[in-house]
Amino acid sequence: MTEDSQRNFRSVYYEKVGFRGVEEKKSLEILLKDDRLDIEKLCTFSQRFPLPSMYRALVWKVLLGILPPHHESHAQVMMYRKEQYCDVLHALKVVRFVSDATPQVEVYLRMYQLESGKLPRSPSFPLPKAFEQYLNLEDSRLLSHLKTCSALSRLPYDLWFKRCFAGCLPESSLQRVWDKVVSGSCKILVFIAVEILLTFKIKVMALNSAEKITKFLENIPQDSSDAIVSKAIDLWHKHCGTPVHSA
């Protein structure tokens, strides 16, 4: 039995006895032991598997470039990052883009925009077109209903694609989505939106106005979130393929 087939056998066994993810956690721990972290392999891992919560913050920081690949530099770099955060926040307050009353999520957005040179507003996202394309492939009748109700242009795109579903999905589900986004696959957001429509198709089809449809989609029931994310990841793999670890 080859090493790959042995690993696949163990993975299936662990999943059947209720220890799904044991092998994946071990694989991640091996990656994190490298003196110089392999960014590409961490990206691929994050796209294929949910990150264990105990390692999520570290992996996200490395993938986002907040921390360098070398372990020995992490403490010093984090000290510099904290100073940088204070400087950027002070600058935004001076130019009155934020205040002490500004919601934290907006503060983070403005900080990103300032750092990337996109104040006062970042360019609009091209994701709604992709959303329409994939929804049409999955359920053209549902898309036609949205167009008939003039709801397509009024869907909560900012909530979905600019806030990356923060405030829409509970934290446990949101983390699984952001694992993919942080590792470079923003297109997962499109499939989350598509799957939300597919999951609540009966409810949406029963609503006959753009206002009612948008209001419902802004406050979807939370008990279906984990299933929505799992099905959306399957859709993502179906249309875009499954990431494979590089050698």
PDB file of N, CA, C and O in Angstrom, residues 10-64:
ATOM      1  N   ARG A  10      -6.646   5.875   6.298  1.00  0.00           N
ATOM      2  CA  ARG A  10      -6.737   6.393   7.666  1.00  0.00           C
ATOM      3  C   ARG A  10      -7.769   7.507   7.767  1.00  0.00           C
ATOM      4  O   ARG A  10      -8.522   7.586   8.737  1.00  0.00           O
ATOM      5  N   SER A  11      -7.800   8.379   6.751  1.00  0.00           N
ATOM      6  CA  SER A  11      -8.756   9.493   6.769  1.00  0.00           C
ATOM      7  C   SER A  11     -10.188   8.986   6.787  1.00  0.00           C
ATOM      8  O   SER A  11     -11.040   9.481   7.536  1.00  0.00           O
ATOM      9  N   VAL A  12     -10.468   7.960   5.938  1.00  0.00           N
ATOM     10  CA  VAL A  12     -11.818   7.390   5.885  1.00  0.00           C
ATOM     11  C   VAL A  12     -12.168   6.734   7.215  1.00  0.00           C
ATOM     12  O   VAL A  12     -13.270   6.880   7.742  1.00  0.00           O
ATOM     13  N   TYR A  13     -11.182   6.016   7.784  1.00  0.00           N
ATOM     14  CA  TYR A  13     -11.415   5.338   9.062  1.00  0.00           C
ATOM     15  C   TYR A  13     -11.724   6.342  10.167  1.00  0.00           C
ATOM     16  O   TYR A  13     -12.690   6.198  10.910  1.00  0.00           O
ATOM     17  N   TYR A  14     -10.880   7.393  10.273  1.00  0.00           N
ATOM     18  CA  TYR A  14     -11.092   8.404  11.308  1.00  0.00           C
ATOM     19  C   TYR A  14     -12.458   9.054  11.159  1.00  0.00           C
ATOM     20  O   TYR A  14     -13.147   9.332  12.137  1.00  0.00           O
ATOM     21  N   GLU A  15     -12.863   9.320   9.914  1.00  0.00           N
ATOM     22  CA  GLU A  15     -14.161   9.971   9.694  1.00  0.00           C
ATOM     23  C   GLU A  15     -15.305   9.056  10.130  1.00  0.00           C
ATOM     24  O   GLU A  15     -16.273   9.500  10.747  1.00  0.00           O
ATOM     25  N   LYS A  16     -15.180   7.752   9.849  1.00  0.00           N
ATOM     26  CA  LYS A  16     -16.242   6.816  10.196  1.00  0.00           C
ATOM     27  C   LYS A  16     -16.400   6.666  11.703  1.00  0.00           C
ATOM     28  O   LYS A  16     -17.505   6.470  12.202  1.00  0.00           O
ATOM     29  N   VAL A  17     -15.301   6.736  12.444  1.00  0.00           N
ATOM     30  CA  VAL A  17     -15.392   6.570  13.896  1.00  0.00           C
ATOM     31  C   VAL A  17     -15.566   7.889  14.635  1.00  0.00           C
ATOM     32  O   VAL A  17     -15.478   7.952  15.850  1.00  0.00           O
ATOM     33  N   GLY A  18     -15.789   8.968  13.862  1.00  0.00           N
ATOM     34  CA  GLY A  18     -16.111  10.241  14.503  1.00  0.00           C
ATOM     35  C   GLY A  18     -14.942  11.146  14.788  1.00  0.00           C
ATOM     36  O   GLY A  18     -15.052  12.088  15.567  1.00  0.00           O
ATOM     37  N   PHE A  19     -13.787  10.886  14.162  1.00  0.00           N
ATOM     38  CA  PHE A  19     -12.611  11.730  14.378  1.00  0.00           C
ATOM     39  C   PHE A  19     -12.193  12.411  13.083  1.00  0.00           C
ATOM     40  O   PHE A  19     -11.027  12.453  12.727  1.00  0.00           O
ATOM     41  N   ARG A  20     -13.163  12.921  12.388  1.00  0.00           N
ATOM     42  CA  ARG A  20     -12.874  13.604  11.134  1.00  0.00           C
ATOM     43  C   ARG A  20     -11.946  14.791  11.386  1.00  0.00           C
ATOM     44  O   ARG A  20     -12.138  15.559  12.297  1.00  0.00           O
ATOM     45  N   GLY A  21     -10.935  14.928  10.572  1.00  0.00           N
ATOM     46  CA  GLY A  21     -10.026  16.068  10.695  1.00  0.00           C
ATOM     47  C   GLY A  21      -8.755  15.759  11.453  1.00  0.00           C
ATOM     48  O   GLY A  21      -7.867  16.597  11.512  1.00  0.00           O
ATOM     49  N   VAL A  22      -8.641  14.548  12.038  1.00  0.00           N
ATOM     50  CA  VAL A  22      -7.431  14.207  12.799  1.00  0.00           C
ATOM     51  C   VAL A  22      -6.205  14.250  11.905  1.00  0.00           C
ATOM     52  O   VAL A  22      -5.182  14.848  12.245  1.00  0.00           O
ATOM     53  N   GLU A  23      -6.316  13.607  10.736  1.00  0.00           N
ATOM     54  CA  GLU A  23      -5.187  13.581   9.806  1.00  0.00           C
ATOM     55  C   GLU A  23      -4.854  14.978   9.290  1.00  0.00           C
ATOM     56  O   GLU A  23      -3.688  15.335   9.145  1.00  0.00           O
ATOM     57  N   GLU A  24      -5.905  15.781   9.016  1.00  0.00           N
ATOM     58  CA  GLU A  24      -5.684  17.132   8.516  1.00  0.00           C
ATOM     59  C   GLU A  24      -4.954  17.983   9.554  1.00  0.00           C
ATOM     60  O   GLU A  24      -4.048  18.758   9.230  1.00  0.00           O
ATOM     61  N   LYS A  25      -5.343  17.831  10.820  1.00  0.00           N
ATOM     62  CA  LYS A  25      -4.687  18.592  11.893  1.00  0.00           C
ATOM     63  C   LYS A  25      -3.217  18.225  11.987  1.00  0.00           C
ATOM     64  O   LYS A  25      -2.350  19.100  12.124  1.00  0.00           O
ATOM     65  N   LYS A  26      -2.916  16.934  11.872  1.00  0.00           N
ATOM     66  CA  LYS A  26      -1.520  16.497  11.916  1.00  0.00           C
ATOM     67  C   LYS A  26      -0.729  17.071  10.745  1.00  0.00           C
ATOM     68  O   LYS A  26       0.424  17.490  10.901  1.00  0.00           O
ATOM     69  N   SER A  27      -1.356  17.087   9.561  1.00  0.00           N
ATOM     70  CA  SER A  27      -0.685  17.638   8.381  1.00  0.00           C
ATOM     71  C   SER A  27      -0.366  19.115   8.571  1.00  0.00           C
ATOM     72  O   SER A  27       0.720  19.591   8.218  1.00  0.00           O
ATOM     73  N   LEU A  28      -1.327  19.858   9.145  1.00  0.00           N
ATOM     74  CA  LEU A  28      -1.103  21.282   9.373  1.00  0.00           C
ATOM     75  C   LEU A  28       0.009  21.499  10.392  1.00  0.00           C
ATOM     76  O   LEU A  28       0.860  22.398  10.221  1.00  0.00           O
ATOM     77  N   GLU A  29       0.029  20.702  11.438  1.00  0.00           N
ATOM     78  CA  GLU A  29       1.072  20.842  12.458  1.00  0.00           C
ATOM     79  C   GLU A  29       2.460  20.602  11.870  1.00  0.00           C
ATOM     80  O   GLU A  29       3.433  21.261  12.243  1.00  0.00           O
ATOM     81  N   ILE A  30       2.554  19.680  10.925  1.00  0.00           N
ATOM     82  CA  ILE A  30       3.836  19.434  10.241  1.00  0.00           C
ATOM     83  C   ILE A  30       4.241  20.665   9.436  1.00  0.00           C
ATOM     84  O   ILE A  30       5.399  21.088   9.461  1.00  0.00           O
ATOM     85  N   LEU A  31       3.265  21.265   8.734  1.00  0.00           N
ATOM     86  CA  LEU A  31       3.556  22.483   7.954  1.00  0.00           C
ATOM     87  C   LEU A  31       4.015  23.621   8.857  1.00  0.00           C
ATOM     88  O   LEU A  31       4.912  24.392   8.500  1.00  0.00           O
ATOM     89  N   LEU A  32       3.405  23.728  10.029  1.00  0.00           N
ATOM     90  CA  LEU A  32       3.718  24.835  10.936  1.00  0.00           C
ATOM     91  C   LEU A  32       5.034  24.648  11.671  1.00  0.00           C
ATOM     92  O   LEU A  32       5.530  25.584  12.303  1.00  0.00           O
ATOM     93  N   LYS A  33       5.621  23.445  11.603  1.00  0.00           N
ATOM     94  CA  LYS A  33       6.907  23.208  12.256  1.00  0.00           C
ATOM     95  C   LYS A  33       8.085  23.687  11.414  1.00  0.00           C
ATOM     96  O   LYS A  33       9.202  23.828  11.921  1.00  0.00           O
ATOM     97  N   ASP A  34       7.847  23.915  10.121  1.00  0.00           N
ATOM     98  CA  ASP A  34       8.927  24.381   9.248  1.00  0.00           C
ATOM     99  C   ASP A  34       9.453  25.723   9.731  1.00  0.00           C
ATOM    100  O   ASP A  34       8.672  26.604  10.128  1.00  0.00           O
ATOM    101  N   ASP A  35      10.765  25.907   9.693  1.00  0.00           N
ATOM    102  CA  ASP A  35      11.360  27.170  10.132  1.00  0.00           C
ATOM    103  C   ASP A  35      10.881  28.317   9.252  1.00  0.00           C
ATOM    104  O   ASP A  35      10.604  29.411   9.731  1.00  0.00           O
ATOM    105  N   ARG A  36      10.772  28.035   7.961  1.00  0.00           N
ATOM    106  CA  ARG A  36      10.199  29.015   7.037  1.00  0.00           C
ATOM    107  C   ARG A  36       8.886  28.436   6.511  1.00  0.00           C
ATOM    108  O   ARG A  36       8.885  27.467   5.767  1.00  0.00           O
ATOM    109  N   LEU A  37       7.781  29.025   6.933  1.00  0.00           N
ATOM    110  CA  LEU A  37       6.465  28.507   6.572  1.00  0.00           C
ATOM    111  C   LEU A  37       6.237  28.602   5.068  1.00  0.00           C
ATOM    112  O   LEU A  37       6.576  29.607   4.436  1.00  0.00           O
ATOM    113  N   ASP A  38       5.674  27.551   4.510  1.00  0.00           N
ATOM    114  CA  ASP A  38       5.391  27.492   3.076  1.00  0.00           C
ATOM    115  C   ASP A  38       4.012  28.104   2.817  1.00  0.00           C
ATOM    116  O   ASP A  38       2.985  27.485   3.085  1.00  0.00           O
ATOM    117  N   ILE A  39       3.999  29.333   2.316  1.00  0.00           N
ATOM    118  CA  ILE A  39       2.741  30.072   2.116  1.00  0.00           C
ATOM    119  C   ILE A  39       1.813  29.349   1.151  1.00  0.00           C
ATOM    120  O   ILE A  39       0.604  29.242   1.376  1.00  0.00           O
ATOM    121  N   GLU A  40       2.385  28.824   0.072  1.00  0.00           N
ATOM    122  CA  GLU A  40       1.558  28.158  -0.944  1.00  0.00           C
ATOM    123  C   GLU A  40       0.857  26.930  -0.372  1.00  0.00           C
ATOM    124  O   GLU A  40      -0.336  26.709  -0.606  1.00  0.00           O
ATOM    125  N   LYS A  41       1.586  26.133   0.414  1.00  0.00           N
ATOM    126  CA  LYS A  41       0.982  24.938   0.997  1.00  0.00           C
ATOM    127  C   LYS A  41      -0.066  25.298   2.052  1.00  0.00           C
ATOM    128  O   LYS A  41      -1.088  24.626   2.180  1.00  0.00           O
ATOM    129  N   LEU A  42       0.184  26.377   2.813  1.00  0.00           N
ATOM    130  CA  LEU A  42      -0.809  26.824   3.789  1.00  0.00           C
ATOM    131  C   LEU A  42      -2.077  27.313   3.092  1.00  0.00           C
ATOM    132  O   LEU A  42      -3.195  27.076   3.568  1.00  0.00           O
ATOM    133  N   CYS A  43      -1.916  27.986   1.963  1.00  0.00           N
ATOM    134  CA  CYS A  43      -3.077  28.439   1.176  1.00  0.00           C
ATOM    135  C   CYS A  43      -3.888  27.244   0.694  1.00  0.00           C
ATOM    136  O   CYS A  43      -5.120  27.217   0.821  1.00  0.00           O
ATOM    137  N   THR A  44      -3.184  26.264   0.138  1.00  0.00           N
ATOM    138  CA  THR A  44      -3.865  25.087  -0.384  1.00  0.00           C
ATOM    139  C   THR A  44      -4.584  24.330   0.724  1.00  0.00           C
ATOM    140  O   THR A  44      -5.730  23.896   0.566  1.00  0.00           O
ATOM    141  N   PHE A  45      -3.925  24.195   1.866  1.00  0.00           N
ATOM    142  CA  PHE A  45      -4.557  23.512   3.006  1.00  0.00           C
ATOM    143  C   PHE A  45      -5.824  24.249   3.425  1.00  0.00           C
ATOM    144  O   PHE A  45      -6.870  23.628   3.656  1.00  0.00           O
ATOM    145  N   SER A  46      -5.754  25.567   3.518  1.00  0.00           N
ATOM    146  CA  SER A  46      -6.893  26.374   3.965  1.00  0.00           C
ATOM    147  C   SER A  46      -8.061  26.285   2.998  1.00  0.00           C
ATOM    148  O   SER A  46      -9.224  26.399   3.389  1.00  0.00           O
ATOM    149  N   GLN A  47      -7.764  26.100   1.720  1.00  0.00           N
ATOM    150  CA  GLN A  47      -8.823  25.991   0.725  1.00  0.00           C
ATOM    151  C   GLN A  47      -9.466  24.608   0.724  1.00  0.00           C
ATOM    152  O   GLN A  47     -10.645  24.455   0.403  1.00  0.00           O
ATOM    153  N   ARG A  48      -8.699  23.597   1.119  1.00  0.00           N
ATOM    154  CA  ARG A  48      -9.224  22.228   1.101  1.00  0.00           C
ATOM    155  C   ARG A  48      -9.922  21.829   2.401  1.00  0.00           C
ATOM    156  O   ARG A  48     -10.868  21.047   2.389  1.00  0.00           O
ATOM    157  N   PHE A  49      -9.425  22.342   3.537  1.00  0.00           N
ATOM    158  CA  PHE A  49      -9.922  21.883   4.834  1.00  0.00           C
ATOM    159  C   PHE A  49     -10.246  23.069   5.748  1.00  0.00           C
ATOM    160  O   PHE A  49      -9.633  24.127   5.628  1.00  0.00           O
ATOM    161  N   PRO A  50     -11.173  22.885   6.707  1.00  0.00           N
ATOM    162  CA  PRO A  50     -11.391  23.915   7.738  1.00  0.00           C
ATOM    163  C   PRO A  50     -10.160  23.983   8.636  1.00  0.00           C
ATOM    164  O   PRO A  50      -9.597  22.946   9.007  1.00  0.00           O
ATOM    165  N   LEU A  51      -9.729  25.174   8.990  1.00  0.00           N
ATOM    166  CA  LEU A  51      -8.577  25.313   9.878  1.00  0.00           C
ATOM    167  C   LEU A  51      -8.974  25.006  11.320  1.00  0.00           C
ATOM    168  O   LEU A  51     -10.018  25.469  11.783  1.00  0.00           O
ATOM    169  N   PRO A  52      -8.167  24.233  12.061  1.00  0.00           N
ATOM    170  CA  PRO A  52      -8.436  24.047  13.491  1.00  0.00           C
ATOM    171  C   PRO A  52      -8.406  25.397  14.198  1.00  0.00           C
ATOM    172  O   PRO A  52      -7.551  26.237  13.910  1.00  0.00           O
ATOM    173  N   SER A  53      -9.343  25.623  15.103  1.00  0.00           N
ATOM    174  CA  SER A  53      -9.467  26.935  15.740  1.00  0.00           C
ATOM    175  C   SER A  53      -8.191  27.363  16.462  1.00  0.00           C
ATOM    176  O   SER A  53      -7.867  28.543  16.511  1.00  0.00           O
ATOM    177  N   MET A  54      -7.436  26.391  17.017  1.00  0.00           N
ATOM    178  CA  MET A  54      -6.231  26.733  17.769  1.00  0.00           C
ATOM    179  C   MET A  54      -5.120  27.296  16.885  1.00  0.00           C
ATOM    180  O   MET A  54      -4.211  27.964  17.371  1.00  0.00           O
ATOM    181  N   TYR A  55      -5.197  27.036  15.572  1.00  0.00           N
ATOM    182  CA  TYR A  55      -4.153  27.519  14.654  1.00  0.00           C
ATOM    183  C   TYR A  55      -4.665  28.604  13.701  1.00  0.00           C
ATOM    184  O   TYR A  55      -3.897  29.158  12.922  1.00  0.00           O
ATOM    185  N   ARG A  56      -5.982  28.867  13.728  1.00  0.00           N
ATOM    186  CA  ARG A  56      -6.573  29.768  12.738  1.00  0.00           C
ATOM    187  C   ARG A  56      -5.947  31.163  12.752  1.00  0.00           C
ATOM    188  O   ARG A  56      -5.578  31.702  11.703  1.00  0.00           O
ATOM    189  N   ALA A  57      -5.792  31.768  13.921  1.00  0.00           N
ATOM    190  CA  ALA A  57      -5.258  33.140  14.005  1.00  0.00           C
ATOM    191  C   ALA A  57      -3.848  33.208  13.429  1.00  0.00           C
ATOM    192  O   ALA A  57      -3.516  34.132  12.659  1.00  0.00           O
ATOM    193  N   LEU A  58      -3.012  32.240  13.761  1.00  0.00           N
ATOM    194  CA  LEU A  58      -1.640  32.227  13.255  1.00  0.00           C
ATOM    195  C   LEU A  58      -1.609  32.083  11.739  1.00  0.00           C
ATOM    196  O   LEU A  58      -0.917  32.852  11.042  1.00  0.00           O
ATOM    197  N   VAL A  59      -2.373  31.134  11.207  1.00  0.00           N
ATOM    198  CA  VAL A  59      -2.372  30.904   9.760  1.00  0.00           C
ATOM    199  C   VAL A  59      -2.907  32.128   9.017  1.00  0.00           C
ATOM    200  O   VAL A  59      -2.345  32.551   7.999  1.00  0.00           O
ATOM    201  N   TRP A  60      -3.987  32.707   9.527  1.00  0.00           N
ATOM    202  CA  TRP A  60      -4.537  33.902   8.882  1.00  0.00           C
ATOM    203  C   TRP A  60      -3.508  35.028   8.848  1.00  0.00           C
ATOM    204  O   TRP A  60      -3.336  35.704   7.827  1.00  0.00           O
ATOM    205  N   LYS A  61      -2.817  35.250   9.959  1.00  0.00           N
ATOM    206  CA  LYS A  61      -1.825  36.334  10.017  1.00  0.00           C
ATOM    207  C   LYS A  61      -0.697  36.119   9.015  1.00  0.00           C
ATOM    208  O   LYS A  61      -0.233  37.067   8.369  1.00  0.00           O
ATOM    209  N   VAL A  62      -0.273  34.867   8.867  1.00  0.00           N
ATOM    210  CA  VAL A  62       0.796  34.572   7.910  1.00  0.00           C
ATOM    211  C   VAL A  62       0.307  34.747   6.480  1.00  0.00           C
ATOM    212  O   VAL A  62       0.987  35.366   5.648  1.00  0.00           O
ATOM    213  N   LEU A  63      -0.882  34.228   6.172  1.00  0.00           N
ATOM    214  CA  LEU A  63      -1.415  34.323   4.811  1.00  0.00           C
ATOM    215  C   LEU A  63      -1.719  35.760   4.405  1.00  0.00           C
ATOM    216  O   LEU A  63      -1.591  36.123   3.237  1.00  0.00           O
ATOM    217  N   LEU A  64      -2.109  36.581   5.373  1.00  0.00           N
ATOM    218  CA  LEU A  64      -2.421  37.985   5.080  1.00  0.00           C
ATOM    219  C   LEU A  64      -1.178  38.870   5.069  1.00  0.00           C
ATOM    220  O   LEU A  64      -1.274  40.063   4.783  1.00  0.00           O
TER     221      LEU A  64
END
